[in-house]
XYZ file of C-alpha atoms in Angstrom:
752
model
C 11.454 -5.645 32.449
C 14.045 -6.409 30.065
C 14.992 -2.831 29.158
C 15.111 -0.757 32.440
C 13.530 2.694 32.488
C 17.178 4.251 32.555
C 17.438 3.535 28.862
C 14.571 5.797 28.176
C 15.062 9.456 27.646
C 12.820 11.860 29.970
C 10.213 12.384 27.329
C 9.925 8.547 26.310
C 9.638 7.786 30.188
C 7.069 10.269 30.503
C 4.991 8.359 27.912
C 5.707 4.944 29.321
C 4.606 6.142 32.787
C 1.362 8.182 32.151
C -1.025 6.342 34.215
C -4.859 6.894 33.157
C -6.413 9.255 30.633
C -5.784 10.048 26.967
C -2.256 10.562 25.770
C -0.790 11.468 22.383
C 2.757 11.271 21.658
C 4.274 12.924 18.442
C 7.179 10.573 17.735
C 9.520 12.008 15.181
C 11.114 9.741 12.536
C 13.825 7.402 14.509
C 12.710 8.733 18.022
C 12.222 5.055 19.344
C 8.450 5.189 19.229
C 8.267 1.347 19.058
C 10.184 1.047 22.351
C 7.740 3.556 23.752
C 4.893 1.632 22.726
C 6.035 -1.916 24.065
C 7.593 -0.387 27.309
C 4.287 1.441 27.942
C 2.413 -1.925 27.676
C 5.064 -3.736 29.866
C 4.659 -0.867 32.462
C 0.815 -1.116 32.594
C 1.106 -4.773 33.058
C 3.939 -4.919 35.740
C 3.364 -1.862 37.627
C -0.248 -0.604 37.220
C -1.358 -4.430 37.339
C -3.417 -4.195 34.199
C -4.297 -7.727 32.921
C -2.323 -8.353 29.835
C -5.900 -9.514 28.045
C -7.365 -6.207 28.673
C -4.806 -4.244 26.711
C -5.248 -3.659 22.772
C -2.335 -2.419 20.766
C -3.444 -1.884 17.310
C -1.037 -1.055 14.228
C -1.329 -0.833 10.520
C 0.765 -3.932 9.162
C 1.397 -7.476 10.175
C 5.201 -6.723 9.991
C 4.654 -4.249 12.713
C 2.228 -6.171 14.819
C 4.495 -9.037 14.800
C 7.523 -6.650 16.014
C 5.557 -5.550 18.779
C 4.613 -8.963 19.729
C 8.152 -10.261 19.765
C 9.352 -7.404 21.886
C 6.624 -7.826 24.369
C 7.163 -11.505 24.404
C 10.863 -10.369 25.772
C 9.677 -7.873 28.223
C 6.538 -9.639 29.752
C 7.516 -13.495 29.262
C 4.423 -15.561 29.514
C 1.807 -12.725 29.212
C 2.189 -11.332 25.626
C 0.043 -14.161 24.292
C -2.986 -12.891 26.229
C -2.478 -9.287 24.760
C -4.799 -8.032 21.765
C -1.919 -7.065 19.443
C -2.760 -6.623 15.769
C -3.715 -4.642 12.629
C -7.267 -2.679 12.506
C -8.548 -5.682 10.275
C -7.052 -8.474 12.039
C -8.588 -7.160 15.449
C -11.997 -6.468 13.823
C -12.217 -9.657 12.069
C -11.729 -11.499 15.288
C -14.305 -9.106 17.291
C -16.991 -9.534 14.230
C -16.751 -13.436 14.495
C -16.938 -13.177 18.351
C -20.016 -10.895 17.788
C -21.369 -12.013 14.633
C -25.266 -12.207 15.146
C -25.033 -8.499 16.810
C -23.035 -7.411 13.731
C -25.282 -8.808 11.142
C -22.764 -11.243 9.553
C -22.250 -15.069 9.578
C -19.571 -16.260 11.735
C -17.841 -18.086 8.935
C -17.630 -15.242 6.653
C -14.892 -14.952 3.979
C -12.702 -11.935 3.377
C -12.686 -10.644 -0.239
C -9.260 -9.198 -1.016
C -8.963 -6.141 -3.857
C -8.957 -8.823 -6.934
C -12.001 -10.610 -5.529
C -13.782 -7.217 -4.704
C -13.249 -6.292 -8.443
C -14.550 -9.460 -9.726
C -17.745 -9.188 -7.666
C -18.139 -5.555 -8.926
C -17.621 -6.742 -12.438
C -20.345 -9.422 -12.296
C -22.693 -6.662 -10.686
C -21.938 -4.003 -13.364
C -22.505 -6.717 -16.108
C -25.938 -7.880 -14.554
C -27.121 -4.436 -14.330
C -26.168 -4.038 -17.935
C -23.970 -1.060 -17.457
C -21.087 -0.066 -19.455
C -18.087 -1.158 -17.808
C -16.083 1.508 -19.605
C -18.073 4.597 -18.163
C -18.092 2.641 -14.761
C -15.000 0.601 -14.402
C -15.010 -1.771 -11.436
C -11.707 -0.422 -10.190
C -13.187 3.194 -9.855
C -16.435 1.827 -8.619
C -14.625 -0.072 -5.890
C -12.559 3.213 -5.030
C -15.743 5.035 -4.353
C -17.380 2.328 -2.385
C -14.177 1.820 -0.019
C -14.252 5.457 0.453
C -17.787 5.688 1.356
C -17.101 2.870 4.165
C -13.984 4.821 5.093
C -16.346 7.518 5.855
C -18.574 5.233 7.600
C -21.361 5.667 5.021
C -23.517 2.582 4.133
C -25.241 1.938 0.978
C -28.590 3.054 2.396
C -27.130 6.370 3.587
C -25.272 7.245 0.348
C -26.321 10.360 -0.845
C -25.083 10.736 -4.857
C -23.805 14.208 -5.940
C -24.217 13.577 -9.649
C -25.539 11.065 -12.065
C -22.229 9.122 -11.915
C -22.944 8.468 -8.498
C -26.423 7.803 -8.828
C -25.293 4.802 -10.847
C -22.581 4.148 -7.971
C -25.308 4.022 -5.360
C -27.157 1.365 -7.428
C -24.177 -0.726 -7.618
C -23.217 -0.393 -4.355
C -26.743 -1.496 -3.145
C -26.666 -4.655 -5.307
C -23.022 -5.134 -4.260
C -23.877 -5.504 -0.752
C -26.726 -7.743 -1.460
C -24.342 -10.221 -3.543
C -21.830 -9.969 -0.592
C -24.394 -10.928 1.831
C -25.602 -13.877 -0.298
C -21.982 -14.998 -0.678
C -21.294 -14.547 3.249
C -18.257 -12.380 2.394
C -16.758 -9.189 3.480
C -14.407 -6.677 1.665
C -11.523 -5.307 3.652
C -13.475 -1.766 4.352
C -16.192 -3.980 5.867
C -14.065 -5.434 8.543
C -13.668 -2.149 10.272
C -16.974 -0.486 8.975
C -19.306 -3.276 9.974
C -18.031 -3.250 13.494
C -18.431 0.460 13.974
C -21.946 0.375 12.346
C -22.935 -2.116 14.805
C -21.730 -0.333 17.751
C -23.818 2.375 16.565
C -26.877 0.712 15.856
C -26.734 -1.473 19.192
C -25.934 0.070 22.524
C -25.421 -3.427 24.206
C -22.854 -4.698 21.616
C -21.303 -1.128 22.372
C -21.316 -1.321 26.057
C -19.900 -4.759 25.813
C -16.873 -3.862 23.457
C -16.384 -0.732 25.634
C -15.920 -3.150 28.748
C -13.611 -5.549 27.060
C -10.338 -3.308 27.169
C -8.825 -0.939 30.077
C -6.338 0.317 27.580
C -6.255 0.865 23.885
C -2.855 1.914 22.126
C -2.710 2.800 18.551
C 0.530 3.339 16.704
C 0.947 5.113 13.438
C -2.217 7.227 14.483
C -1.303 9.882 11.548
C -2.541 7.271 9.219
C -5.922 6.306 10.669
C -9.044 7.327 8.436
C -12.573 8.347 9.922
C -13.859 4.941 10.510
C -10.769 3.878 12.395
C -10.862 6.802 14.615
C -14.594 6.301 14.967
C -13.453 2.670 16.262
C -10.881 3.551 18.819
C -13.121 6.489 20.059
C -16.076 4.315 20.502
C -14.020 1.851 22.351
C -12.358 4.383 24.761
C -15.848 6.292 25.331
C -16.039 5.172 28.922
C -12.432 4.749 30.371
C -10.863 7.206 27.840
C -7.538 5.394 28.418
C -6.458 5.821 24.768
C -2.722 6.206 23.932
C -2.229 7.372 20.389
C 1.545 7.428 18.684
C 2.303 8.912 15.607
C 3.905 11.843 13.447
C 1.758 14.170 11.364
C 5.111 14.983 9.398
C 5.278 11.501 8.286
C 1.506 11.200 7.183
C 1.845 9.905 3.324
C -1.243 8.141 3.020
C -3.912 10.750 2.183
C -4.628 9.222 -1.221
C -5.520 6.021 0.873
C -7.935 7.829 3.078
C -5.544 8.776 5.992
C -6.278 11.830 7.885
C -3.643 13.270 9.802
C -6.050 15.764 11.372
C -7.040 13.083 13.751
C -3.661 13.432 15.403
C -3.553 17.191 15.075
C -7.100 17.716 16.217
C -6.722 14.690 18.833
C -6.857 17.644 21.820
C -10.269 18.608 20.339
C -11.816 15.176 20.720
C -9.855 14.553 24.216
C -9.278 18.282 25.758
C -7.573 16.643 28.814
C -5.199 14.827 26.773
C -1.484 14.772 27.987
C 1.023 15.654 24.995
C 4.465 14.061 24.908
C 6.722 14.960 21.790
C 9.935 12.567 20.874
C 12.241 14.810 19.247
C 15.528 13.189 20.050
C 16.634 10.971 16.820
C 18.848 7.972 17.209
C 18.934 7.304 13.622
C 20.448 10.272 11.550
C 23.255 12.461 11.546
C 22.856 16.161 12.330
C 23.357 17.362 8.862
C 20.356 14.724 7.554
C 18.228 16.186 10.134
C 18.638 19.725 9.222
C 18.091 19.149 5.537
C 14.796 17.090 6.159
C 13.584 19.763 8.675
C 14.434 22.449 6.096
C 11.854 20.864 3.605
C 9.035 19.846 5.954
C 9.227 22.930 8.255
C 7.762 24.690 5.397
C 4.499 23.064 5.824
C 1.696 25.287 7.407
C -0.412 22.708 9.127
C 1.853 20.597 11.301
C 2.581 20.092 14.961
C 5.579 22.211 15.917
C 8.514 20.347 16.675
C 12.286 19.766 15.642
C 14.180 16.609 15.437
C 17.688 16.781 17.339
C 20.428 14.186 17.816
C 23.559 13.462 19.769
C 24.708 11.513 16.872
C 27.993 13.053 14.924
C 27.574 16.030 12.496
C 28.155 13.694 9.626
C 29.038 14.588 6.009
C 27.089 16.882 3.882
C 24.167 15.775 1.727
C 25.340 14.927 -1.828
C 23.383 16.549 -4.839
C 24.093 14.979 -8.067
C 23.264 16.856 -11.202
C 22.859 14.747 -14.122
C 21.733 15.505 -17.721
C 19.309 12.694 -18.253
C 17.704 9.717 -16.685
C 20.386 7.229 -18.082
C 23.127 9.776 -16.827
C 21.560 9.836 -13.563
C 21.337 5.950 -13.309
C 25.198 5.379 -14.126
C 26.322 7.931 -11.891
C 24.182 6.785 -9.050
C 25.544 3.385 -9.621
C 28.916 4.602 -9.934
C 28.600 6.280 -6.254
C 27.337 2.837 -5.329
C 30.399 1.058 -6.628
C 32.535 3.561 -4.940
C 30.728 3.218 -1.414
C 31.231 -0.861 -1.472
C 34.802 -0.067 -2.313
C 35.011 2.082 0.783
C 33.576 -0.682 2.957
C 29.603 -0.469 2.901
C 27.931 -3.576 1.870
C 25.477 -3.894 -1.028
C 22.869 -4.402 2.055
C 23.524 -0.995 3.417
C 22.520 0.703 0.064
C 18.974 1.750 -0.568
C 17.492 3.772 -3.752
C 14.349 5.409 -3.447
C 12.180 7.121 -6.186
C 8.740 8.511 -6.177
C 7.027 6.215 -8.752
C 7.648 2.386 -9.826
C 8.438 3.580 -13.543
C 11.787 5.096 -12.360
C 13.343 1.776 -11.594
C 13.805 0.596 -15.045
C 16.947 2.870 -16.034
C 18.375 1.723 -12.692
C 18.059 -1.948 -13.049
C 19.634 -1.768 -16.455
C 22.578 0.402 -14.976
C 22.957 -2.238 -12.005
C 22.867 -5.058 -14.400
C 25.371 -3.603 -16.459
C 27.648 -2.935 -13.396
C 27.099 -6.386 -12.119
C 25.720 -5.398 -8.809
C 22.750 -7.712 -7.580
C 19.668 -5.676 -6.382
C 16.029 -6.515 -5.200
C 12.910 -4.569 -6.144
C 10.483 -4.123 -3.374
C 7.023 -4.050 -4.630
C 6.875 -6.667 -6.921
C 4.074 -9.240 -7.380
C 3.118 -10.607 -3.806
C 3.310 -14.364 -3.495
C -0.175 -14.844 -2.489
C -1.112 -12.829 -5.623
C 0.440 -15.512 -7.966
C -2.052 -17.141 -10.068
C -1.441 -20.685 -9.138
C -1.402 -19.712 -5.549
C -4.883 -17.780 -5.938
C -6.147 -20.997 -7.614
C -5.740 -23.374 -4.627
C -6.717 -20.792 -2.107
C -9.820 -20.315 -4.272
C -10.701 -23.945 -4.180
C -10.227 -24.025 -0.399
C -12.528 -21.120 -0.042
C -15.243 -22.601 -1.901
C -14.818 -25.778 0.355
C -15.206 -23.715 3.110
C -18.087 -21.510 1.815
C -19.599 -22.782 -1.498
C -21.639 -19.567 -1.683
C -18.317 -17.795 -2.399
C -19.255 -16.826 -5.868
C -15.937 -15.075 -6.869
C -13.733 -18.025 -5.789
C -16.247 -20.411 -7.554
C -16.098 -18.530 -10.787
C -12.391 -18.524 -10.671
C -12.080 -22.360 -10.545
C -14.977 -23.690 -12.138
C -13.037 -24.419 -15.256
C -9.540 -24.618 -13.634
C -7.919 -26.770 -14.955
C -10.304 -27.072 -17.976
C -13.210 -29.566 -17.591
C -15.276 -28.273 -20.490
C -17.424 -25.710 -18.800
C -17.618 -22.801 -21.159
C -18.199 -19.188 -21.183
C -21.671 -19.768 -22.386
C -22.544 -22.393 -20.067
C -21.257 -20.076 -17.083
C -23.107 -17.036 -18.689
C -26.309 -19.041 -18.261
C -25.655 -20.273 -14.669
C -25.052 -16.565 -13.763
C -28.358 -15.381 -15.326
C -30.354 -18.056 -13.480
C -28.579 -17.037 -10.146
C -29.342 -13.611 -10.616
C -32.763 -14.039 -11.979
C -33.646 -16.615 -8.775
C -31.411 -14.583 -6.002
C -29.146 -17.704 -5.701
C -25.488 -18.296 -5.113
C -23.722 -19.572 -8.337
C -23.351 -23.086 -6.574
C -27.090 -23.112 -5.544
C -27.554 -22.608 -9.302
C -25.218 -25.380 -10.234
C -26.867 -27.547 -7.878
C -30.395 -27.000 -10.034
C -28.777 -27.053 -13.612
C -30.105 -30.426 -14.247
C -33.640 -28.920 -14.408
C -32.521 -26.220 -16.570
C -33.560 -27.038 -20.008
C -31.319 -24.478 -21.366
C -28.284 -27.091 -20.770
C -27.814 -29.902 -22.839
C -27.293 -33.487 -21.459
C -23.510 -33.109 -21.800
C -23.236 -29.941 -19.862
C -25.232 -31.041 -17.143
C -23.166 -34.024 -16.863
C -20.012 -31.681 -16.513
C -21.877 -29.451 -14.180
C -22.597 -32.231 -11.909
C -19.309 -33.630 -11.803
C -17.924 -30.399 -10.532
C -20.885 -30.395 -7.810
C -19.901 -33.648 -6.998
C -16.177 -33.022 -6.649
C -16.520 -29.746 -4.126
C -19.197 -31.673 -2.170
C -16.619 -34.474 -1.679
C -14.044 -32.214 -0.725
C -16.408 -30.375 1.715
C -17.159 -33.961 3.155
C -13.372 -34.467 3.642
C -13.153 -30.986 5.290
C -16.271 -31.978 7.541
C -14.730 -35.187 8.522
C -11.648 -33.244 9.974
C -8.890 -33.444 7.461
C -6.218 -30.743 8.302
C -5.949 -27.841 5.966
C -2.933 -29.271 4.397
C -4.269 -32.838 3.956
C -7.298 -31.114 2.365
C -5.119 -28.992 0.107
C -3.236 -31.867 -0.996
C -6.367 -33.829 -1.820
C -8.135 -31.070 -3.631
C -4.734 -30.730 -5.753
C -5.045 -34.398 -6.591
C -8.663 -34.637 -7.104
C -8.955 -31.565 -9.204
C -6.144 -32.597 -11.329
C -4.598 -29.386 -10.992
C -1.079 -30.509 -10.187
C -1.272 -33.194 -12.941
C -2.134 -30.580 -15.564
C 1.151 -28.605 -14.605
C 3.287 -31.774 -14.575
C 1.895 -32.560 -17.999
C 2.393 -28.897 -19.167
C 6.273 -29.683 -18.515
C 7.576 -25.967 -19.112
C 9.831 -23.850 -16.820
C 7.015 -21.764 -15.999
C 4.842 -24.600 -14.941
C 7.895 -25.986 -12.875
C 7.737 -22.352 -11.107
C 4.189 -22.725 -10.436
C 4.700 -26.435 -8.995
C 7.474 -25.040 -6.425
C 5.040 -22.024 -5.469
C 2.260 -24.502 -4.709
C 4.678 -26.531 -2.983
C 5.876 -23.327 -0.655
C 1.858 -22.884 0.056
C 1.906 -26.568 1.302
C 4.910 -26.073 3.418
C 3.182 -22.636 4.902
C 0.043 -24.781 5.817
C 2.095 -27.548 7.574
C 4.104 -24.997 9.682
C 0.496 -23.137 10.389
C -0.731 -26.516 11.750
C 2.076 -26.782 14.317
C 1.444 -23.280 15.226
C -2.157 -23.739 16.601
C -3.784 -26.474 18.875
C -6.834 -26.699 16.618
C -5.760 -25.476 13.274
C -8.669 -24.915 10.913
C -9.191 -24.217 7.323
C -11.100 -20.928 8.140
C -8.443 -19.901 10.581
C -5.704 -20.510 7.842
C -7.952 -18.584 5.102
C -8.126 -15.988 7.296
C -4.316 -15.541 8.148
C -3.678 -15.681 4.232
C -6.228 -13.056 3.432
C -4.882 -10.424 6.083
C -1.187 -11.236 5.225
C 0.318 -8.209 3.685
C 4.060 -9.096 3.468
C 5.290 -10.148 0.059
C 7.478 -13.342 -0.330
C 10.437 -12.956 -2.296
C 13.707 -14.592 -3.077
C 17.083 -12.327 -3.140
C 20.793 -12.725 -3.137
C 22.500 -12.849 0.016
C 23.695 -9.224 -0.288
C 21.584 -6.794 -2.956
C 21.094 -3.172 -3.354
C 17.440 -2.343 -2.237
C 15.462 -0.393 -4.760
C 11.747 0.947 -4.025
C 9.426 3.676 -3.735
C 9.300 6.191 -0.992
C 6.121 4.947 -0.042
C 7.535 1.389 0.359
C 10.451 2.517 2.550
C 8.193 4.111 5.340
C 9.308 2.432 8.428
C 12.718 1.514 7.402
C 16.143 2.682 7.657
C 19.726 2.183 5.862
C 23.280 3.436 6.309
C 23.186 4.717 3.091
C 19.861 6.273 1.219
C 19.810 7.709 -2.695
C 16.767 9.380 -3.557
C 16.286 9.809 -7.230
C 14.451 12.199 -9.394
C 14.402 15.440 -7.377
C 12.920 17.499 -10.000
C 9.669 19.491 -10.386
C 6.983 17.254 -11.599
C 8.940 14.146 -10.569
C 9.398 15.045 -6.948
C 7.323 16.677 -6.221
C 5.333 14.603 -8.198
C 3.061 17.093 -10.071
C 3.679 20.458 -11.235
C 1.859 22.833 -9.069
C 1.972 25.996 -6.839
C 1.150 25.884 -3.284
C -1.821 28.127 -3.616
C -3.232 25.796 -6.326
C -3.179 22.834 -4.222
C -1.646 23.278 -0.910
C -2.836 19.809 0.419
C -1.087 17.822 -2.407
C 2.297 19.864 -1.915
C 2.282 19.393 1.664
C 2.078 15.708 1.294
C 4.913 15.733 -1.344
C 7.068 17.760 1.416
C 6.068 15.152 3.966
C 7.043 12.389 1.667
C 10.527 13.904 1.011
C 10.905 14.099 4.902
C 10.343 10.406 4.833
C 12.779 9.711 2.036
C 15.615 11.828 3.708
C 15.174 10.630 7.230
C 15.479 6.611 6.182
C 19.357 7.435 5.929
C 21.547 6.938 8.975
C 24.685 8.092 7.832
C 24.876 9.261 4.028
C 22.107 10.765 2.125
C 22.328 11.246 -1.951
C 20.008 13.260 -3.777
C 19.971 13.240 -7.516
C 18.115 15.198 -10.453
C 18.164 15.105 -14.303
C 18.108 18.222 -16.430
C 15.962 15.993 -19.417
C 13.939 13.058 -18.494
C 12.311 10.729 -20.951
C 8.714 10.521 -20.295
C 6.151 8.354 -22.444
C 7.905 8.634 -25.646
C 9.200 12.047 -25.559
C 11.840 14.162 -23.768
C 11.186 16.886 -21.140
C 13.178 19.396 -19.844
C 13.162 19.724 -15.830
C 13.933 22.154 -13.293
C 15.695 21.019 -10.114
C 13.022 20.130 -7.033
C 12.051 23.215 -4.950
C 13.207 20.563 -2.044
C 17.021 20.974 -3.239
C 16.775 24.773 -3.383
C 15.067 24.972 0.187
C 18.026 23.092 1.965
C 20.731 25.245 3.666
C 23.498 25.882 1.243
C 25.973 24.835 4.152
C 24.685 21.220 4.383
C 25.048 20.200 0.640
C 27.718 19.048 -1.474
C 27.308 19.178 -5.278
C 28.398 16.820 -7.703
C 28.424 16.152 -11.490
C 29.114 13.721 -14.206
C 31.688 14.132 -16.665
C 30.763 12.333 -19.939
C 32.859 8.985 -20.163
C 33.008 5.630 -22.082
C 32.960 3.850 -18.621
C 30.251 5.739 -16.541
C 30.607 3.126 -13.772
C 34.578 4.261 -13.336
C 35.594 6.220 -10.337
C 37.009 8.941 -12.848
C 33.342 9.734 -13.929
C 32.269 10.893 -10.354
C 33.685 14.213 -9.560
C 32.867 17.432 -7.611
C 32.562 20.929 -8.408
C 31.116 24.028 -6.463
C 27.578 24.674 -6.231
C 27.517 27.837 -8.512
C 29.058 25.393 -11.380
C 26.270 22.839 -10.895
C 23.482 25.663 -10.818
C 25.216 27.257 -14.107
C 25.230 23.883 -15.678
C 21.557 23.571 -15.573
C 21.191 26.586 -17.730
C 23.931 25.996 -20.333
C 23.273 22.118 -20.907
C 19.903 22.354 -22.570
C 20.718 23.741 -25.887
C 23.897 21.222 -26.574
C 21.557 18.244 -25.125
C 18.924 19.149 -27.430
C 21.055 19.175 -30.454
C 22.761 15.836 -29.038
C 19.280 14.180 -28.695
C 18.101 15.290 -32.005
C 21.018 13.907 -33.862
C 20.608 10.632 -31.905
C 16.578 10.496 -32.514
C 17.461 11.099 -36.270
C 19.939 8.485 -36.796
C 17.533 5.929 -35.000
C 14.533 6.956 -37.237
C 16.655 6.511 -40.190
C 17.900 2.990 -39.243
C 14.377 1.817 -38.095
C 12.325 3.577 -40.846
C 10.034 5.167 -38.340
C 9.611 8.255 -36.243
C 11.900 8.030 -33.268
C 9.794 6.903 -30.232
C 11.624 6.425 -26.798
C 10.118 3.072 -25.245
C 12.096 3.068 -22.356
C 9.131 3.876 -20.061
C 5.373 2.771 -20.675
C 3.257 5.345 -22.461
C 0.548 5.464 -19.747
C -1.247 8.111 -21.655
C -1.841 5.836 -24.748
C -2.717 3.050 -22.386
C -5.215 4.931 -20.671
C -6.886 5.773 -23.949
C -7.070 9.521 -23.050
C -6.999 11.498 -26.378
C -7.354 15.354 -27.167
C -10.999 16.393 -27.375
C -12.362 13.194 -25.662
C -15.002 13.703 -23.205
C -13.912 12.278 -19.842
C -15.154 11.757 -16.201
C -13.773 12.319 -12.934
C -15.136 11.031 -9.891
C -15.374 14.530 -8.060
C -15.230 17.109 -10.993
C -17.924 15.037 -13.289
C -17.768 15.127 -17.253
C -15.490 17.499 -18.988
C -13.427 17.510 -22.179
C -9.514 16.892 -22.659
C -8.080 20.059 -24.283
C -4.242 19.566 -23.658
C -1.538 17.296 -22.435
C 0.797 18.723 -19.660
C 3.248 15.950 -19.162
C 3.917 14.127 -15.736
C 4.603 10.707 -14.127
C 1.805 9.598 -14.964
C 0.905 12.310 -17.523
C -1.326 15.138 -16.410
C -4.017 16.731 -18.894
C -5.906 19.719 -18.735
C -9.661 19.088 -18.753
C -12.521 21.743 -19.252
C -15.161 21.157 -16.762
C -18.279 23.027 -16.151
C -16.853 24.867 -13.459
C -13.457 25.710 -15.224
C -10.408 23.937 -16.588
C -8.489 21.817 -14.100
C -5.161 19.622 -14.658
C -5.827 15.967 -13.644
C -3.590 12.921 -13.642
C -4.741 10.889 -16.642
C -5.021 7.585 -14.518
C -8.104 9.166 -12.525
C -10.183 9.757 -15.702
C -12.315 7.565 -17.752
C -14.035 7.758 -21.068
C -17.627 9.464 -20.661
């Protein structure tokens, strides 16, 4: 083994050398959990003699899976390729194809991403003649995905109100359409396998006999159906090793249930427990501050990180007048740190929601500091890339209705909306796929001779490309032929705009990735390429060689930086919503865990900032410091404030004072700030001839269409009436439901 056991601490070594039976490893932030997982796999192979192909290691992201495989290739050269290492979705997709008949799917199924699923549901809602404002596809998709996460099939779905009775109808038709298209959504990949294992004892036994050991990383993030999968696979040999940290469970809104790791011993009473509490990342002060916040959670596994690293400098808390003041002060601090020897790559700014980034981006541009925003549009979500992939998916599977409808008139070939509607009506009436309806369009009297010619030309185009695929054209060759035969590239060249040039470059990038793909596999197929692309979650980006990183706290999970700055430490910003623990303890505890994740991304320096006044959705909101700041030990915090200056990026604007001054400033600045902003607002209104409206942040309340007095629907609480707006990011509204009034985030509501 490349890394000898002597490099592991005693707890890590205990986890690595555990031979058989269930094992749960509580791995705190920065405690070396990836090293433990990979070393354990290497130990099983080299010491315990377990064949590599009988070991399954599962994680949540392609990035984590690649990192795990790369480490294992160094630890056990020549054997890593035999290991089953991948994400839940990738592993299940592979098993579904291998056992397609037993799982009730076709071996060449395509995988629909979120936008494909929404497009299919849009069509179903329309065909059922339902109002898409009452049953928005995005909300319906969330409810269906939740059902699949809970292991509930359409036929077992039990509606609890009128809204869910309609969702049940949509769910049923949606599943029929997906089957007709030979398509699975992301939720299906795991759910279908678990469902088949429950229904087919022979399949269950076969899959249970496939592996001798199963290891799961980030176990605090698994949902119900993922837990059912690993529990089912390990039912016989019970060699299940799970690694995670309940204090870093921050995806409850996505279905993750940290009780799966907290209650692991209830399912496996004889499980060995190992706690990794030695942190190798952060200073002692950072760990004490982080622990002071997360330790207030009531439902957690007792543990406290410690480190042999240095004491470190105190955590810096920056008190600011408003959000612009905050941005300028934080950027000023960044400049000072760079002058002190840190590189721009060493600096990360974290915030609770994406909307907070705008003022920081403006300040960074003004200061001429390069930056990158993590979480922008993913490469494979760009329109031209999705167009090419849609063509390839239709070539692979012409019954893929969603992909076909995307490209039937792209580029424009004279097939209009009315024609498409008639084709869809025929497909729905006869139970055909759209492509089958196109094939039969020649016999449809509703279409004119010109329309029939255009539809026949499109069918012939697709059939010709399918023939090229059948004759053995490589994926890259097929893509280039498609771009030529469809006239797609020629249309972009004819457009001759900077935007078109950028789209051409993106298509060239796809073709390059396909060329690389073909060098990696002995028999590269179109099916394999499409599966890889669909399961890929990393975003492609361009950035300067050195740049400050901006991202949400959720996006920062798993990363680390020498310097971390966390902005917006105010009530209703972070924690994100205004509530008391007795009102919504689950939400508050998740916010604490999120703060813990944010703070423990820092290795050397941690800065926290808050604004006394924040502009939100067209109005000024006075804010209180976050309770998380109040909970920090006084001796670990250094308070900093901003003296107003004409040059906010200069060092002179960045000065400190004691904690009492900072706390007093919160109480005395409100009146002066109110007067200052009122005068400024009046001046702007006089010049513009209209009432002052701050447009610095998108007005989500207006874009959501939620108004006072409106009747709205919530997926859990039913129908109610909006009685008040209470602010927040995004805005919260008070809704009177049958069982009482509740404060609800506006984005979770739809007009009733």
